[in-house]
Coordinates of C-alpha atoms in Angstrom, one line a residue:
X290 CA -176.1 85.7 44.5
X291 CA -174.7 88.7 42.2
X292 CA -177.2 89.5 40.2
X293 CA -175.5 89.1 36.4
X294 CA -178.1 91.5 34.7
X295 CA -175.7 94.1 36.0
X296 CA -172.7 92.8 34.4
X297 CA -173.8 94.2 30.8
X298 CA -170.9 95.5 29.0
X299 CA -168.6 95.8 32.0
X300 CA -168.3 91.7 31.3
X301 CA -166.0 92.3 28.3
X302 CA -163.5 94.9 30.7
X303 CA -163.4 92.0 33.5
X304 CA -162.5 88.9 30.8
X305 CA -159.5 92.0 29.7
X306 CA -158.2 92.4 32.8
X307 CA -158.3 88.4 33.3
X308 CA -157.3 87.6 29.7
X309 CA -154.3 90.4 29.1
X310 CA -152.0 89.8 31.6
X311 CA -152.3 86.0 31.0
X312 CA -150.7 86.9 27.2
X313 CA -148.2 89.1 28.6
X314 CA -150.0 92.2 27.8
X315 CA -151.0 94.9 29.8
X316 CA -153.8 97.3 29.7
X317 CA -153.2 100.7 28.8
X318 CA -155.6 102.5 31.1
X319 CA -157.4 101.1 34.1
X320 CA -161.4 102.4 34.4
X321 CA -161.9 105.3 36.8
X322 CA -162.9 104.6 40.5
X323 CA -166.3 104.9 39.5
X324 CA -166.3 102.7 37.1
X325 CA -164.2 100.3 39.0
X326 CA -167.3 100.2 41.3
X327 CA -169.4 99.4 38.3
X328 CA -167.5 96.3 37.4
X329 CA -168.9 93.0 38.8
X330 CA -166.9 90.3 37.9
X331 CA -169.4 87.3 38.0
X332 CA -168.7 84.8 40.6
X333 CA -166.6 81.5 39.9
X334 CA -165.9 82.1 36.5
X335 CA -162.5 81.6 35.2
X336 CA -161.5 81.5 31.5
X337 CA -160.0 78.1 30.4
X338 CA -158.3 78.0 26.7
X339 CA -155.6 76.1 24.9
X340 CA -154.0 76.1 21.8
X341 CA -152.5 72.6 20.1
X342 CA -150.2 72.8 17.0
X343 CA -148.1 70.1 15.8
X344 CA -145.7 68.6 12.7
X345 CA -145.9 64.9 11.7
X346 CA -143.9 63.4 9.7
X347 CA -144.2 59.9 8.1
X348 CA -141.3 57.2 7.6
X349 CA -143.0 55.9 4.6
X350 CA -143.7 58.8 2.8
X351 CA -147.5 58.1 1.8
X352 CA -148.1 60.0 -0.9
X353 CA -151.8 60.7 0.1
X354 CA -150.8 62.3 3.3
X355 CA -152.4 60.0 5.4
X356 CA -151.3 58.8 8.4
X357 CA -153.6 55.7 9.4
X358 CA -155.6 54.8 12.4
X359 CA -154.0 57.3 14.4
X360 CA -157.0 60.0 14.7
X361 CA -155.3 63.5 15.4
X362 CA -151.4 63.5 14.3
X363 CA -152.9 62.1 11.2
X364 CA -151.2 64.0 8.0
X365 CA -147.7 63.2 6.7
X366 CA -145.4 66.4 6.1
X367 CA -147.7 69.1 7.5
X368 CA -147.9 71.7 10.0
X369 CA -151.5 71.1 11.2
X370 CA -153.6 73.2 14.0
X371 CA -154.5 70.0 16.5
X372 CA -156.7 71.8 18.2
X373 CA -157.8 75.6 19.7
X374 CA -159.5 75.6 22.7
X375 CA -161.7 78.2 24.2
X376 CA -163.8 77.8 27.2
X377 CA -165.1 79.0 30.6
X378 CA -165.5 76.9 33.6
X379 CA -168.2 77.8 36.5
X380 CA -167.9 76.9 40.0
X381 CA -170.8 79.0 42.2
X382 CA -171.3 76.9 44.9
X383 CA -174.2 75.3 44.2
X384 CA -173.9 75.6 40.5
X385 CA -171.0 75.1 38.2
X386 CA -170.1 74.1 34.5
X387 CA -168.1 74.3 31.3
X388 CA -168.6 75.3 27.7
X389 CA -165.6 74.6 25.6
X390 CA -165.6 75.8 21.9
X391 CA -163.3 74.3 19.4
X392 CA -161.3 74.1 16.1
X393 CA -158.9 71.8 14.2
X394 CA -158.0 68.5 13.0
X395 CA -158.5 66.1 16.3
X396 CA -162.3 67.5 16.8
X397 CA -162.7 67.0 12.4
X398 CA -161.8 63.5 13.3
X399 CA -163.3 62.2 16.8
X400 CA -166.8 63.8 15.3
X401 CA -166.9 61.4 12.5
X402 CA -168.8 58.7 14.3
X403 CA -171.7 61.0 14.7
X404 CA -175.1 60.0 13.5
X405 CA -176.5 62.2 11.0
X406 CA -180.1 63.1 10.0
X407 CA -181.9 64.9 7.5
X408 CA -183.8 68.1 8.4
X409 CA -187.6 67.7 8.1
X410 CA -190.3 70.0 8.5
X411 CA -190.2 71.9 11.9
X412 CA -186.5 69.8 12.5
X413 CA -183.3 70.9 10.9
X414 CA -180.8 68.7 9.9
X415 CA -177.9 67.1 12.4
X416 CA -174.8 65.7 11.9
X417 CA -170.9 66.1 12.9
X418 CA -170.7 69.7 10.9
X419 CA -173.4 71.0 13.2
X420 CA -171.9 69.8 16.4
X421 CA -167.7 69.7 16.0
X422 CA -166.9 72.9 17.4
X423 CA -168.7 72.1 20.7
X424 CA -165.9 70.2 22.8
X425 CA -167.5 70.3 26.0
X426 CA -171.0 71.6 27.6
X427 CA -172.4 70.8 30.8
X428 CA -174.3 72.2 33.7
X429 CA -174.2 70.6 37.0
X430 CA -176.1 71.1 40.4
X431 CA -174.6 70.2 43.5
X432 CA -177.6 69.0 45.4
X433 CA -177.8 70.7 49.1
X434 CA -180.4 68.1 50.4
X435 CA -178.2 65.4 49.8
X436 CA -174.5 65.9 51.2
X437 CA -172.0 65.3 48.3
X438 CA -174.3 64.9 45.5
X439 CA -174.4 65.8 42.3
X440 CA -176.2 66.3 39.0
X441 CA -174.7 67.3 35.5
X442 CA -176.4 67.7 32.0
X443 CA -175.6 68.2 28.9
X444 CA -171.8 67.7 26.6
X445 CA -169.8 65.8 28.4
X446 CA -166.5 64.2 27.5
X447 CA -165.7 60.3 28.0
X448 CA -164.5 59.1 31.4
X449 CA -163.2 56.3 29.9
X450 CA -159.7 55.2 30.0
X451 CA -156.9 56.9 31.9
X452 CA -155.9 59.5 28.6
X453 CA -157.2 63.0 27.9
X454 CA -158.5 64.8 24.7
X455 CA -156.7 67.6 25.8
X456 CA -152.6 67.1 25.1
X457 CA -151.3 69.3 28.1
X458 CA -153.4 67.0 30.6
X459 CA -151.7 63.7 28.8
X460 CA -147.7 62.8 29.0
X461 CA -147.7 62.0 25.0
X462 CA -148.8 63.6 22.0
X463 CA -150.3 60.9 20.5
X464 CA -153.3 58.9 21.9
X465 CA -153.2 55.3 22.4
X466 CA -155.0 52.8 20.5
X467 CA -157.1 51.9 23.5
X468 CA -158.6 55.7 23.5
X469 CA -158.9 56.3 19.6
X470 CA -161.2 53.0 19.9
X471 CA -163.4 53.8 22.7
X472 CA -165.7 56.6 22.6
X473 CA -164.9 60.4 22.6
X474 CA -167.9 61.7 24.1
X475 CA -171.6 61.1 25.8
X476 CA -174.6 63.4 25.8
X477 CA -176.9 63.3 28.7
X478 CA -177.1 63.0 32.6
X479 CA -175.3 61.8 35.5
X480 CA -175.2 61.9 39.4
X481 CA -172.2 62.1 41.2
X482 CA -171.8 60.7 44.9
X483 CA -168.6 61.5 47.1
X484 CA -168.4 58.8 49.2
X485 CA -165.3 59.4 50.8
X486 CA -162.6 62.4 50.7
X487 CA -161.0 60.0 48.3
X488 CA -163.5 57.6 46.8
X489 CA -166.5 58.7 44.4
X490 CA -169.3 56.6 42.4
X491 CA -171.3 58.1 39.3
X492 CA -174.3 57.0 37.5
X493 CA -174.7 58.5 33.9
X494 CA -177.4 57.3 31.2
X495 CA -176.5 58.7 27.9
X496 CA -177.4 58.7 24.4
X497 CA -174.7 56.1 23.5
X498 CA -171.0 55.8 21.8
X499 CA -170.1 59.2 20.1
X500 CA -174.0 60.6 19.8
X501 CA -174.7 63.9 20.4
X502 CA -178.1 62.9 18.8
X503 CA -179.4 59.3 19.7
X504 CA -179.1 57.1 16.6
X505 CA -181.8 54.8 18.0
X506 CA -184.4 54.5 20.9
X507 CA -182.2 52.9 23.3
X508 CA -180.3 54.9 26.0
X509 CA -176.5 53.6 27.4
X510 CA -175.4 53.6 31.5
X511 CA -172.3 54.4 33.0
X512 CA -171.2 53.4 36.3
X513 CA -167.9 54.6 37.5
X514 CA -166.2 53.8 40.8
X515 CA -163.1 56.6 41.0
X516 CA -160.0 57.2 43.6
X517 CA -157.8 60.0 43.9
X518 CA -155.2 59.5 46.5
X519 CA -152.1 61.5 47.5
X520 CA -149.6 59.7 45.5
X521 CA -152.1 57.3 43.6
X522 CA -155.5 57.1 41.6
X523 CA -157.5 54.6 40.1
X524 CA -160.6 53.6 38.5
X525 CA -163.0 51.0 37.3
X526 CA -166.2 51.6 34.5
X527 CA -169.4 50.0 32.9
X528 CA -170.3 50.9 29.8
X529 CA -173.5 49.3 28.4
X530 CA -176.0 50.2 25.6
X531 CA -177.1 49.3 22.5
X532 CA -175.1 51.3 20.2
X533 CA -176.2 50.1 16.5
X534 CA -178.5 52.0 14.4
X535 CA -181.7 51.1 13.4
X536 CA -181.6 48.4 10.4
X537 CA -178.1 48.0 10.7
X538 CA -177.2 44.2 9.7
X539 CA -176.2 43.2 12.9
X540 CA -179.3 44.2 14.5
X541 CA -179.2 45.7 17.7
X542 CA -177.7 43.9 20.4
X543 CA -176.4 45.1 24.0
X544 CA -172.6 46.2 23.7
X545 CA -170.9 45.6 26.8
X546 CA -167.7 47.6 28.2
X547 CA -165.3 47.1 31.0
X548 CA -162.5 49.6 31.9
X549 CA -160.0 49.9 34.5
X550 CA -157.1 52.0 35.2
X551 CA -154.7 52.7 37.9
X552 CA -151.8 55.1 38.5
X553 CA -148.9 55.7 40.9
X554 CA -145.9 58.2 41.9
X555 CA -143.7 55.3 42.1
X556 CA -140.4 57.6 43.3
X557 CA -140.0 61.2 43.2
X558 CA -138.6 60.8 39.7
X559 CA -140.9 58.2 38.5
X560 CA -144.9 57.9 37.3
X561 CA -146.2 54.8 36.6
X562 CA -150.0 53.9 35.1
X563 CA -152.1 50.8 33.6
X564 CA -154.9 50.7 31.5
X565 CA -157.3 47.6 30.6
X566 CA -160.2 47.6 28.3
X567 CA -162.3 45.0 27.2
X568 CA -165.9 43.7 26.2
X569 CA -168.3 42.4 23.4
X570 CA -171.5 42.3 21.5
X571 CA -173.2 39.2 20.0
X572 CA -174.9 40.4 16.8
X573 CA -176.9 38.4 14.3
X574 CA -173.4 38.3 12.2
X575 CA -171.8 36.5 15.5
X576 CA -170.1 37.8 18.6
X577 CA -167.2 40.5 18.8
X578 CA -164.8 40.7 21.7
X579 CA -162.0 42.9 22.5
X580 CA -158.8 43.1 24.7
X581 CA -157.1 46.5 24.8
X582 CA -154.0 46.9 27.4
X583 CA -151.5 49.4 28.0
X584 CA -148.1 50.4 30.0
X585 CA -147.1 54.1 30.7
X586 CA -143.8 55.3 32.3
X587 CA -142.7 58.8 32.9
X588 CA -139.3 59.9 34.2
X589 CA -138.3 63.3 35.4
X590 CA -135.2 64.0 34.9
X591 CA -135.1 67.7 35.1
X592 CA -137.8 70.1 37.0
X593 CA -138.9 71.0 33.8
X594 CA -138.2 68.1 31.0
X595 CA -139.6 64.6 31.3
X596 CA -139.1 61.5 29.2
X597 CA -142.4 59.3 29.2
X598 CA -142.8 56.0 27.3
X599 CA -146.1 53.6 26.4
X600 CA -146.6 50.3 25.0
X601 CA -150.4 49.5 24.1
X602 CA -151.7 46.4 22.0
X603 CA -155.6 45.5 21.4
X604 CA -157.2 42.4 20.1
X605 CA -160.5 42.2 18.2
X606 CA -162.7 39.1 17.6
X607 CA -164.6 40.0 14.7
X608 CA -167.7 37.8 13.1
X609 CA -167.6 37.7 9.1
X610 CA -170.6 38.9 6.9
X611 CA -172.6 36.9 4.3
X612 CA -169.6 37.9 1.7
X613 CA -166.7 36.7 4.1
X614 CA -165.8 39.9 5.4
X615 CA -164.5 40.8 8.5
X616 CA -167.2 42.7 10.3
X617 CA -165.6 44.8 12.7
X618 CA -166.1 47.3 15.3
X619 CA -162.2 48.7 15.7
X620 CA -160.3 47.6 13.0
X621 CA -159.9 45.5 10.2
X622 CA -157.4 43.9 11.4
X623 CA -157.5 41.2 14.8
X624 CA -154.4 42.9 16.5
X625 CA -152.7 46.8 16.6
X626 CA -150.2 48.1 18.9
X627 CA -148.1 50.6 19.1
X628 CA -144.8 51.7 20.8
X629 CA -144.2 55.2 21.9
X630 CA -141.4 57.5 23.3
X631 CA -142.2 61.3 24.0
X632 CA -139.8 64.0 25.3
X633 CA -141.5 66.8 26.8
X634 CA -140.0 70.4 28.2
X635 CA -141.8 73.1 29.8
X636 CA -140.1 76.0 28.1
X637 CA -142.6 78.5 29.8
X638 CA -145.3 77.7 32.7
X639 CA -148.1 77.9 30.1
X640 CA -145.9 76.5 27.4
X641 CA -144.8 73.0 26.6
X642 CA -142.9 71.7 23.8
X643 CA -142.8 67.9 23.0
X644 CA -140.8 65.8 20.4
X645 CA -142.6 62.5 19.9
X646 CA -141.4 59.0 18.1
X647 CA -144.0 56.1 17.0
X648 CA -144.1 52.6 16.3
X649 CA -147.4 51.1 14.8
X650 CA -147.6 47.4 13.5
X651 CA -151.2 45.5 12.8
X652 CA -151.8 42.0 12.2
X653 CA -153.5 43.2 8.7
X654 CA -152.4 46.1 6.1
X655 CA -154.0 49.0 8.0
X656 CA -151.2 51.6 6.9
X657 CA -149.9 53.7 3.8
X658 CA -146.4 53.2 2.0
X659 CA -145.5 55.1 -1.1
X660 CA -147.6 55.5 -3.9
X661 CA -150.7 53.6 -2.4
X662 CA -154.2 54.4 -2.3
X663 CA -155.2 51.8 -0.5
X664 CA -153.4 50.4 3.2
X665 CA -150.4 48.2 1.8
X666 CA -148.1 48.1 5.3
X667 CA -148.6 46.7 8.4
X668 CA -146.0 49.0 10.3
X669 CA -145.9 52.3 10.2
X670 CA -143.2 54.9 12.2
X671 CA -143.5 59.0 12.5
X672 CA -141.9 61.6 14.1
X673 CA -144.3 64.6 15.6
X674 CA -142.9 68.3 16.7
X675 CA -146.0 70.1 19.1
X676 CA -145.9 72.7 21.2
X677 CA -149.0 73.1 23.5
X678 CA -149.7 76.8 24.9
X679 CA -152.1 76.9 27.9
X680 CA -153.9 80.8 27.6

């Protein structure tokens, strides 16, 4: 293995020569033979960054800027920065990983849920400040004892669900309201098994929902059984852990998740995908249950524009609290769905501009109209302008 104590300085001239002509640029003057020599580019390392910046505007005109329940496109009449993106991905044969350092409104938002402590003596605080620019972080070991093994720690985003935190790996803009209710992201370990060229399983144990820092004593499991086929991929997932904290009303039961997802190239035009997710806790305050389902489509009808459309809907059974309120885990509300239309054109192979209609509706008054402060609508319709650059 290159030995990277020899990298030193000479790093910074390899990431240049990587980094330049990937914006376009050039550099001016190339190191002498000698130093060309001296440059040791350190093995599997590739730079991996992204930039997300969009315009939302809001139908109803809320004059607090909000745009409800919809985590990341989420202020009326404003350019926003989504998100900016910088990592590094590893792949050394044995060893390989990713650090991903980020900014912007979607990571000020999924980070909310974070449990946050007080620093104490020899322990400094922790919270969602601390922790929001870290997107990703993760080592893994592929294990050579054991043929297609292996084991990852650290930052990891959610497998769940068949939608991506990053826009330029997802066919919309927005994200569905089965991903803004499941988790964001897990901290801990998991193994990896290939089982087949197409079939894998993994085992994680984590922390819990959305904790970078545990929140209680108990720890959550994974189990994912994945396929990635030629023309189709699928997947099915436990989730299971006690996710309350410590003297929260409803105690701390088990909460249990299933999800499953499945996609296809339907015809050389055509993309098809399905998403289920469901499960439930049974607190002191009663038992919750959810149904979350959703129907993609994406039509090609240019080699570099595509038109892609989703339909989602989820249903909570929430208990009510010693006051008569709904004690929920989603939303106050027992149903939300949304109805969305995204066209999408690759003006540029690392550029991708998308123009984005949707339709929100709840069962309750989750959403803004006018001069509100509090939700006073149960429908709500933007219109979002992005442009993703890939770097």
């Amino acid at each position: 293995m290159t030995n990277l104590r020899d990298c030193g300085a000479s790093i910074l001239w390899s990431v240049a020569l990587v980094a330049l002509p990937s914006l376009g640029l050039e550099a001016r003057a190339e190191p002498s033979s000698e130093a060309a020599a001296a440059v040791v580019t350190p093995p599997g390392l590739r730079l991996d960054a992204y930039v997300e910046s969009h315009y939302t505007y809001a139908l109803q005109r809320p004059r607090n800027r909000v745009i409800a329940e919809r985590g990341f496109d989420n202020r009326h009449a404003s350019f926003a920065l989504s998100n900016a993106v910088l990592g590094v991905v590893l792949d050394d044969n044995e060893v390989y990983g990713r650090l991903a350092l980020q900014v912007g409104v979607t990571p000020a938002t999924y980070y909310q849920a974070e449990p946050s402590f007080a620093g104490q003596s020899g322990a400094g605080p922790a919270d969602a400040t601390l922790w929001r620019h870290v997107q990703e972080a993760y080592g893994g070991w592929r294990v050579p004892y054991i043929p297609g093994l292996a084991l990852e720690m650290g930052l990891f985003l959610s497998p769940i669900g068949i939608e991506a935190l990053a826009i330029r790996d997802s066919w919309q803009w927005s994200r569905s309201n089965l991903f803004f209710g499941s988790p964001f992201y897990h901290t801990g370990v998991r193994l990896h098994q290939r089982l087949a060229d197409n079939l894998t399983a993994s085992l994680g144990v984590f922390n819990g929902w959305n904790s970078v820092i545990d929140n209680n004593a108990s720890k959550s499991i994974n189990l994912r059984l994945g396929y990635e086929g030629r023309r189709a991929q699928a997947a099915v997932l436990y989730f299971g852990g006690r996710e309350r904290s410590l003297g929260d009303p409803h105690g701390n039961p088990w909460r249990h998740l299933l999800d499953a997802w499945a996609s296809a190239q339907a015809l050389p035009w055509l993309e098809t995908a399905f998403h289920v997710n469901a499960g439930g806790e049974r607190s002191l305050l009663g038992a919750t249950r959810w149904l979350g389902l959703a129907g993609y489509a994406r039509i090609a009808i240019h080699d570099t524009v595509t038109v892609a459309g989703r339909s989602d809907v989820f249903f909570e059974k929430a208990p009510t609290n010693a006051l008569g309120e709904r004690s929920a885990i989603f939303w106050n509300a027992d149903r939300i769905s949304s109805q969305t239309t995204t066209l999408s054109w690759w003006a540029h192979r690392r550029v991708r501009f998308m123009l984005e209609h949707r339709f929100d509706a709840a069962s309750a008054p989750l959403f803004y109209r006018g001069q509100a402060e509090q939700p006073n609508t149960r429908k709500q319709n933007t219109v979002t302008m992005g442009m993703v650059l890939n770097i």
